CSV table of C-alpha atoms in Angstrom, one decimal:
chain,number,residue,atom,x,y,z
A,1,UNK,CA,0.0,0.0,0.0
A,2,UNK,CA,2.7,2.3,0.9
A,3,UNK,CA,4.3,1.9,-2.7
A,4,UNK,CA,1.2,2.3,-4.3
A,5,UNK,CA,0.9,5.9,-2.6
A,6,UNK,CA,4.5,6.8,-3.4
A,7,UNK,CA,3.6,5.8,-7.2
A,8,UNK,CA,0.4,7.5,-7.2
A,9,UNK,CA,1.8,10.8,-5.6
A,10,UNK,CA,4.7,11.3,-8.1
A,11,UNK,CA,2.3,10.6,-10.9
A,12,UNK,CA,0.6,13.2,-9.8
A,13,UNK,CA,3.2,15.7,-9.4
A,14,UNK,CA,4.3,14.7,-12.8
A,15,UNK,CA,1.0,16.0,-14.1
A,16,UNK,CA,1.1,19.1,-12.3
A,17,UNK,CA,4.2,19.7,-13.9
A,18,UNK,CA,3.1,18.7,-17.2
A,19,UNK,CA,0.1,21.0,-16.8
A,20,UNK,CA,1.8,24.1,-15.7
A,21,UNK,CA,4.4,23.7,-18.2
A,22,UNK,CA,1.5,23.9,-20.8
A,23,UNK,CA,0.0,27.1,-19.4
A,24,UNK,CA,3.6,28.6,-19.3
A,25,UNK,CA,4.2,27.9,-22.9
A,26,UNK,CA,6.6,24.5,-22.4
A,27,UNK,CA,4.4,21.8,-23.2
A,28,UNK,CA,2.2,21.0,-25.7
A,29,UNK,CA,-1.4,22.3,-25.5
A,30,UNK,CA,-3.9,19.5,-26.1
A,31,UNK,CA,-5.8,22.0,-28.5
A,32,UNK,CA,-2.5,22.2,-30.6
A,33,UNK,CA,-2.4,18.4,-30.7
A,34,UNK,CA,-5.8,17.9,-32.0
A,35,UNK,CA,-4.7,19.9,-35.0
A,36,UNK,CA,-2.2,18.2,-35.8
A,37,UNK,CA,-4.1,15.3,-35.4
A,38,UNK,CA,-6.7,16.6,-38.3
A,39,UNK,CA,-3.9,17.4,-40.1
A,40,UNK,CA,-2.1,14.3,-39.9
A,41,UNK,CA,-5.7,12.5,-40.6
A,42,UNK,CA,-5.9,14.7,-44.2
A,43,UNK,CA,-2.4,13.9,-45.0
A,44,UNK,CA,-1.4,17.7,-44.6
A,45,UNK,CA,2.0,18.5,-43.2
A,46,UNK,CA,1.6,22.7,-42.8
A,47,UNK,CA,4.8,24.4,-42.0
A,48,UNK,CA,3.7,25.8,-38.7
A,49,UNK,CA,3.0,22.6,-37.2
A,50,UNK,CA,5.8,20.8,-38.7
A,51,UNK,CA,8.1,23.0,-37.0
A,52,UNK,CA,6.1,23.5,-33.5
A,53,UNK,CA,5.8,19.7,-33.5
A,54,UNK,CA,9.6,18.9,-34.3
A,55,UNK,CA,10.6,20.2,-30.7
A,56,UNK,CA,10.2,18.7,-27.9
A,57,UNK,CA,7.6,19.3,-25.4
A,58,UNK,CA,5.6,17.7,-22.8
A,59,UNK,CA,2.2,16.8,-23.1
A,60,UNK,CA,-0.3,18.5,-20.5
A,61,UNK,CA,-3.9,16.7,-20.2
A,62,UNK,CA,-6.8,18.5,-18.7
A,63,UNK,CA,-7.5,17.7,-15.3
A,64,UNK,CA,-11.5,16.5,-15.5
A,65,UNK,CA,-11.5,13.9,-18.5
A,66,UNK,CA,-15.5,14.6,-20.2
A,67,UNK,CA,-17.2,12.5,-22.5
A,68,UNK,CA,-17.6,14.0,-25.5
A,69,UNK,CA,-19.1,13.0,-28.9
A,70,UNK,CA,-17.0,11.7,-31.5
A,71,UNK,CA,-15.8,15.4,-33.3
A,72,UNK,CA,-15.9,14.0,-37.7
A,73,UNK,CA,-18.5,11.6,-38.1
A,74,UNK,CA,-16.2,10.4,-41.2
A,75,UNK,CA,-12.4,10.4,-42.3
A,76,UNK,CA,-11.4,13.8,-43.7
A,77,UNK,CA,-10.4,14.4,-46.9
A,78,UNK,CA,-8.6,17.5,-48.4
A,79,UNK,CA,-10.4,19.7,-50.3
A,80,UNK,CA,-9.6,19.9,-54.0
């Protein structure tokens, strides 16, 4: 039990860190990340997130996890 608390306490503080390094500009916002996720799902590779993504950062999650609805009800596709 007392190893469990240990673990669970500097997973925490790991967060904390993760989560204030997000707000201060360190760590990877998880708003940032869905874009890139769109457009990595379209096949797009725009400069801005190329370069953003090619340094290295921490991801922060939110504190409350919500259901939410699925965002695309299909794959994207590019326009064109």
């Amino acid at each position: 039990r007392g190893r469990r608390r240990v673990l669970l306490e500097a997973a925490l503080a790991q967060a904390r860190g993760r989560r204030r390094a997000a707000m201060t500009g360190a760590g990877l916002e998880r708003h940032l990340q869905a874009l890139a996720a769109v457009a990595n799902q379209m096949r797009l590779r725009p400069p801005f997130l190329t370069e953003v993504l090619g340094q290295p950062w921490a991801l922060a999650f939110s504190p409350a996890p919500r259901p939410h609805p699925p965002l695309l009800p299909h794959p994207l596709r590019p326009a064109g």
